[in-house]
């Protein structure tokens, strides 16, 4: 039985796992490892510690589908709509730039429900707090070391974490990346930003006419979402949640500052934009060191194969672009690279 490891439980990793399971007829051991405490990657949904039903999308806010991808990726959208994971975005988002023919979707149960759907479909053994540190060759297999626990062996590896994290891996992998590939990988760049989730008591009123608001001219805040309203969830039992995304310049400037200091700066600016907001009962501040790809890997559409026997493939938005369809595109290219090996 082939042993396959997918590193990264974000959109590309979870979809790779689901597609691999669907297209493999024989027995397959499939594991997904992620260094975080839950799945989602940059499509993560946080919960209030006081009420797990009060949630906030700290990463991707909604999914925009262009006419081109509505055709080429139709089966993916149809599946998620049929399972009621995605629904059309009907709430007002002020300042959103709409192009002709685009459709926007929200995930009513939180954006991470997309990832959870694909992981469930994959039947993979999913492990969290598994931070890969080394990848070595051992007798035509991969030996993968993590921060805690014993190394494990696999026949095939798919790496879907942000490209700088691939370049940080130790072991034989450092010598297997060719000079040309290393240059391509080192040229991949990302923007950085913070997201702040605020959770409120049930019955709290946040009286604004929009569900989302793009802000121009503020040095700190770029986007605010009344997250439950964005997803059309208004309930007397569940308090509202609010999400603030910072600007990229703010994210870059304060990247190495403490979360507490950053949170305080965001609160100060928020008071200027929405004066008199009630006090939240819980907060969650998320640093996105690798928020969106600003420069993707050149001349390697969708994936990069680092080694063939045994196979080691990299995928993710670093090889396409930072959106839902970019991740689907990468997963399809990765699957094409795997098809002769499983």
Coordinates of C-alpha atoms in Angstrom, one line a residue:
X1 CA 0.0 0.0 0.0
X2 CA 1.4 3.4 -1.0
X3 CA 2.0 5.8 1.9
X4 CA 1.3 9.4 0.8
X5 CA 1.9 12.5 3.0
X6 CA 0.3 15.8 2.2
X7 CA 1.9 18.7 4.2
X8 CA -0.5 21.5 4.8
X9 CA -4.2 21.4 5.6
X10 CA -5.3 24.4 3.7
X11 CA -7.3 24.5 0.4
X12 CA -4.6 23.1 -1.9
X13 CA -3.6 20.3 0.5
X14 CA -7.1 19.2 1.4
X15 CA -8.3 19.3 -2.2
X16 CA -5.2 17.3 -3.3
X17 CA -6.0 14.7 -0.7
X18 CA -9.7 14.5 -1.7
X19 CA -8.9 14.2 -5.5
X20 CA -6.2 11.7 -4.8
X21 CA -8.6 9.5 -2.9
X22 CA -11.3 9.8 -5.6
X23 CA -8.9 8.9 -8.4
X24 CA -7.0 6.0 -6.8
X25 CA -8.6 2.6 -7.2
X26 CA -6.2 0.6 -5.1
X27 CA -5.4 0.8 -1.3
X28 CA -3.8 4.0 -0.2
X29 CA -2.6 5.3 3.1
X30 CA -3.1 9.0 3.1
X31 CA -1.9 11.4 5.8
X32 CA -2.3 15.2 6.1
X33 CA -0.1 17.0 8.5
X34 CA -0.4 20.6 9.6
X35 CA 1.6 22.6 12.1
X36 CA -1.5 24.6 13.2
X37 CA -4.1 23.4 15.7
X38 CA -6.9 23.1 13.2
X39 CA -7.4 22.8 9.4
X40 CA -8.0 25.7 7.1
X41 CA -4.7 27.3 6.5
X42 CA -5.5 30.8 5.2
X43 CA -9.2 29.8 5.0
X44 CA -9.4 29.5 8.7
X45 CA -12.5 30.1 10.9
X46 CA -12.0 31.0 14.6
X47 CA -14.6 30.3 17.3
X48 CA -15.5 32.2 20.4
X49 CA -14.2 30.5 23.5
X50 CA -17.6 31.3 25.1
X51 CA -19.8 29.9 22.3
X52 CA -18.3 27.6 19.5
X53 CA -21.3 28.6 17.3
X54 CA -20.1 32.3 17.3
X55 CA -17.4 32.2 14.6
X56 CA -15.3 34.5 12.5
X57 CA -13.4 34.0 9.2
X58 CA -9.9 35.3 9.9
X59 CA -8.5 34.5 6.4
X60 CA -10.5 34.5 3.1
X61 CA -13.8 36.4 3.5
X62 CA -15.7 35.2 0.4
X63 CA -15.0 33.5 -2.9
X64 CA -15.1 35.3 -6.2
X65 CA -15.8 33.2 -9.2
X66 CA -15.0 34.7 -12.7
X67 CA -16.9 33.6 -15.8
X68 CA -13.8 31.7 -17.0
X69 CA -13.6 29.6 -13.8
X70 CA -17.4 29.3 -13.6
X71 CA -16.9 27.1 -16.7
X72 CA -13.5 25.4 -16.1
X73 CA -14.1 24.7 -12.4
X74 CA -17.8 24.3 -12.6
X75 CA -17.8 20.8 -11.0
X76 CA -16.1 22.2 -7.9
X77 CA -18.5 25.0 -7.4
X78 CA -21.5 22.7 -8.1
X79 CA -20.3 20.3 -5.5
X80 CA -19.9 22.9 -2.7
X81 CA -23.3 24.5 -3.6
X82 CA -25.0 21.2 -3.6
X83 CA -23.7 20.4 -0.2
X84 CA -24.8 23.8 1.0
X85 CA -21.2 24.6 2.0
X86 CA -21.2 27.7 -0.3
X87 CA -24.1 30.1 -0.9
X88 CA -24.3 33.2 -3.0
X89 CA -23.2 36.3 -1.2
X90 CA -26.3 38.5 -0.8
X91 CA -25.2 40.8 2.0
X92 CA -24.1 44.3 1.2
X93 CA -20.3 44.8 1.0
X94 CA -19.5 48.5 0.6
X95 CA -16.6 49.4 -1.6
X96 CA -16.3 46.0 -3.2
X97 CA -15.2 46.2 -6.8
X98 CA -17.4 44.0 -9.0
X99 CA -16.4 43.0 -12.5
X100 CA -19.0 42.0 -15.0
X101 CA -20.0 38.3 -14.8
X102 CA -18.3 37.7 -11.4
X103 CA -20.2 35.8 -8.7
X104 CA -19.4 35.9 -5.0
X105 CA -20.0 33.1 -2.5
X106 CA -19.8 32.8 1.2
X107 CA -19.5 29.7 3.4
X108 CA -22.5 29.8 5.8
X109 CA -20.7 27.6 8.4
X110 CA -17.4 29.5 8.0
X111 CA -14.8 29.4 5.3
X112 CA -12.9 26.5 6.9
X113 CA -16.0 24.3 6.2
X114 CA -14.7 24.1 2.6
X115 CA -11.5 22.5 3.9
X116 CA -13.3 20.2 6.3
X117 CA -15.5 19.0 3.5
X118 CA -12.4 18.0 1.4
X119 CA -10.6 16.4 4.3
X120 CA -13.6 14.3 5.1
X121 CA -14.0 13.3 1.5
X122 CA -10.3 12.3 1.4
X123 CA -10.6 9.8 4.3
X124 CA -7.1 10.9 5.3
X125 CA -5.6 10.6 8.7
X126 CA -5.3 14.3 9.7
X127 CA -2.8 15.3 12.3
X128 CA -2.4 18.8 13.8
X129 CA 0.6 20.3 15.6
X130 CA 2.8 18.3 13.2
X131 CA 5.5 20.7 12.1
X132 CA 7.8 19.1 9.5
X133 CA 11.5 19.9 10.1
X134 CA 13.4 17.5 7.9
X135 CA 12.9 15.4 4.8
X136 CA 15.6 12.7 4.1
X137 CA 16.0 9.9 1.6
X138 CA 16.1 6.4 3.2
X139 CA 16.1 3.3 0.9
X140 CA 14.0 4.9 -1.9
X141 CA 11.5 6.3 0.6
X142 CA 11.1 9.6 2.3
X143 CA 11.8 9.8 6.0
X144 CA 10.0 12.8 7.5
X145 CA 10.9 14.3 10.8
X146 CA 8.7 16.7 12.8
X147 CA 9.4 18.8 15.9
X148 CA 8.0 16.2 18.3
X149 CA 7.7 12.4 17.9
X150 CA 9.5 9.8 15.8
X151 CA 10.3 10.2 12.1
X152 CA 7.9 8.5 9.7
X153 CA 8.4 7.0 6.2
X154 CA 6.4 7.7 3.1
X155 CA 6.5 6.8 -0.6
X156 CA 5.3 10.1 -1.9
X157 CA 5.1 13.6 -0.5
X158 CA 3.1 16.7 -1.5
X159 CA 4.2 20.0 0.1
X160 CA 1.5 22.7 0.0
X161 CA 2.7 25.1 2.7
X162 CA 3.9 28.6 1.8
X163 CA 7.1 28.5 -0.3
X164 CA 9.4 30.2 2.3
X165 CA 8.5 27.3 4.7
X166 CA 9.5 24.8 2.0
X167 CA 12.9 26.5 1.8
X168 CA 13.3 26.3 5.6
X169 CA 13.2 22.5 5.6
X170 CA 16.4 20.6 6.5
X171 CA 17.8 17.3 5.5
X172 CA 18.4 15.8 2.1
X173 CA 15.7 18.0 0.5
X174 CA 18.2 20.9 0.6
X175 CA 20.5 19.2 -1.8
X176 CA 17.6 17.9 -4.0
X177 CA 16.4 21.3 -5.0
X178 CA 18.3 22.3 -8.1
X179 CA 20.0 25.7 -8.4
X180 CA 17.4 26.8 -10.9
X181 CA 14.5 25.6 -8.8
X182 CA 15.9 27.3 -5.7
X183 CA 16.1 30.6 -7.6
X184 CA 12.4 30.2 -8.7
X185 CA 11.3 29.4 -5.1
X186 CA 13.3 32.2 -3.6
X187 CA 11.6 34.7 -6.0
X188 CA 8.1 33.8 -4.7
X189 CA 6.9 36.7 -2.4
X190 CA 3.9 37.3 -0.2
X191 CA 2.1 40.3 1.3
X192 CA 1.7 40.3 5.1
X193 CA -1.2 41.5 7.2
X194 CA -3.1 41.0 10.5
X195 CA -6.7 39.9 11.1
X196 CA -8.5 40.5 14.3
X197 CA -11.7 38.7 15.3
X198 CA -14.0 40.1 17.9
X199 CA -16.7 38.0 19.6
X200 CA -19.7 39.5 21.3
X201 CA -22.4 38.4 23.7
X202 CA -25.7 37.2 22.4
X203 CA -28.1 40.1 22.0
X204 CA -25.3 42.7 21.2
X205 CA -26.4 45.1 18.4
X206 CA -23.8 46.5 15.9
X207 CA -25.9 49.0 14.0
X208 CA -24.4 49.5 10.6
X209 CA -26.1 49.3 7.2
X210 CA -23.4 46.9 5.7
X211 CA -22.1 43.4 6.3
X212 CA -18.6 44.3 5.0
X213 CA -16.8 47.5 4.4
X214 CA -13.6 48.2 2.4
X215 CA -11.8 51.2 3.8
X216 CA -9.5 53.5 1.9
X217 CA -7.2 56.1 3.4
X218 CA -6.7 54.5 6.8
X219 CA -3.1 53.5 7.5
X220 CA -4.1 50.5 9.6
X221 CA -7.5 49.0 8.6
X222 CA -8.4 47.9 5.1
X223 CA -11.6 45.8 5.6
X224 CA -14.2 45.2 8.3
X225 CA -16.8 42.5 8.3
X226 CA -19.8 41.9 10.5
X227 CA -19.0 38.2 10.0
X228 CA -22.3 36.6 11.0
X229 CA -24.2 39.2 8.9
X230 CA -22.0 38.6 5.9
X231 CA -23.1 34.9 6.1
X232 CA -26.7 35.8 6.8
X233 CA -26.6 34.3 10.3
X234 CA -28.5 36.5 12.7
X235 CA -29.6 34.7 15.9
X236 CA -30.8 35.7 19.3
X237 CA -28.7 32.8 20.9
X238 CA -25.4 33.6 19.1
X239 CA -23.6 36.9 19.5
X240 CA -22.3 38.8 16.5
X241 CA -18.7 38.6 15.4
X242 CA -16.6 41.2 13.7
X243 CA -13.4 40.7 11.6
X244 CA -10.9 43.5 10.8
X245 CA -8.2 43.0 8.2
X246 CA -5.3 45.4 8.3
X247 CA -3.6 47.0 5.3
X248 CA -0.5 45.3 4.0
X249 CA 1.9 48.3 4.8
X250 CA 0.7 48.1 8.4
X251 CA 1.2 44.3 8.4
X252 CA 4.7 44.6 7.1
X253 CA 5.7 47.4 9.5
X254 CA 4.4 45.6 12.6
X255 CA 5.2 42.0 11.5
X256 CA 7.7 41.3 14.4
X257 CA 5.7 43.2 17.1
X258 CA 3.8 41.5 19.8
X259 CA 0.2 40.4 19.1
X260 CA -0.9 42.5 22.2
X261 CA 0.7 45.7 20.8
X262 CA -0.8 45.1 17.3
X263 CA -4.2 44.4 18.7
X264 CA -4.1 47.7 20.7
X265 CA -3.2 49.7 17.6
X266 CA -6.0 48.1 15.6
X267 CA -8.5 48.9 18.4
X268 CA -7.4 52.5 18.4
X269 CA -8.1 52.9 14.7
X270 CA -11.3 50.9 14.9
X271 CA -12.6 53.4 17.5
X272 CA -12.1 56.2 14.8
X273 CA -14.1 54.2 12.2
X274 CA -16.8 52.7 14.4
X275 CA -17.0 54.9 17.6
X276 CA -18.7 53.5 20.6
X277 CA -18.5 49.8 19.6
X278 CA -19.5 47.5 22.5
X279 CA -16.8 45.6 24.3
X280 CA -16.1 42.1 22.9
X281 CA -16.1 39.2 25.3
X282 CA -13.3 37.5 23.4
X283 CA -10.7 38.4 20.7
X284 CA -8.4 36.5 18.4
X285 CA -5.6 38.2 16.6
X286 CA -4.0 36.3 13.7
X287 CA -0.7 37.3 12.0
X288 CA -0.6 36.4 8.3
X289 CA 3.1 36.4 7.6
X290 CA 2.2 34.8 4.2
X291 CA -1.1 36.4 3.3
X292 CA -1.4 36.6 -0.5
X293 CA 1.1 35.8 -3.2
X294 CA 2.5 38.9 -4.8
X295 CA 4.9 37.1 -7.1
X296 CA 4.3 33.4 -8.0
X297 CA 7.0 30.9 -9.1
X298 CA 7.9 31.5 -12.7
X299 CA 7.7 28.8 -15.4
X300 CA 6.3 26.1 -13.3
X301 CA 2.5 26.1 -13.8
X302 CA 0.6 24.8 -10.8
X303 CA 3.4 22.7 -9.2
X304 CA 7.1 22.0 -9.0
X305 CA 8.5 18.4 -8.9
X306 CA 11.6 18.4 -6.8
X307 CA 12.3 14.6 -7.0
X308 CA 10.8 11.8 -9.1
X309 CA 11.8 8.4 -7.5
X310 CA 10.5 8.7 -4.8
X311 CA 8.2 11.5 -5.8
X312 CA 8.3 14.9 -4.0
X313 CA 6.0 17.6 -5.4
X314 CA 5.3 21.2 -4.2
X315 CA 1.9 22.9 -4.9
X316 CA -0.2 25.7 -3.6
X317 CA -1.0 29.3 -4.5
X318 CA 2.8 30.1 -4.7
X319 CA 2.7 28.4 -8.1
X320 CA -0.6 30.0 -9.3
X321 CA -2.4 32.9 -7.6
X322 CA -3.9 33.6 -4.2
X323 CA -7.6 32.7 -4.6
X324 CA -9.9 29.8 -4.6
X325 CA -9.4 29.0 -8.3
X326 CA -5.6 29.3 -8.0
X327 CA -5.6 26.6 -5.3
X328 CA -7.9 24.4 -7.4
X329 CA -5.6 24.9 -10.4
X330 CA -2.6 23.9 -8.4
X331 CA -4.3 20.8 -6.9
X332 CA -5.2 19.6 -10.4
X333 CA -1.6 20.1 -11.6
X334 CA -0.3 18.2 -8.6
X335 CA -2.7 15.4 -9.3
X336 CA -1.5 15.2 -12.8
X337 CA 2.1 14.9 -11.5
X338 CA 1.1 12.0 -9.2
X339 CA -1.0 10.0 -11.5
X340 CA 1.8 7.6 -12.7
X341 CA 3.0 7.1 -9.1
X342 CA -0.1 5.9 -7.2

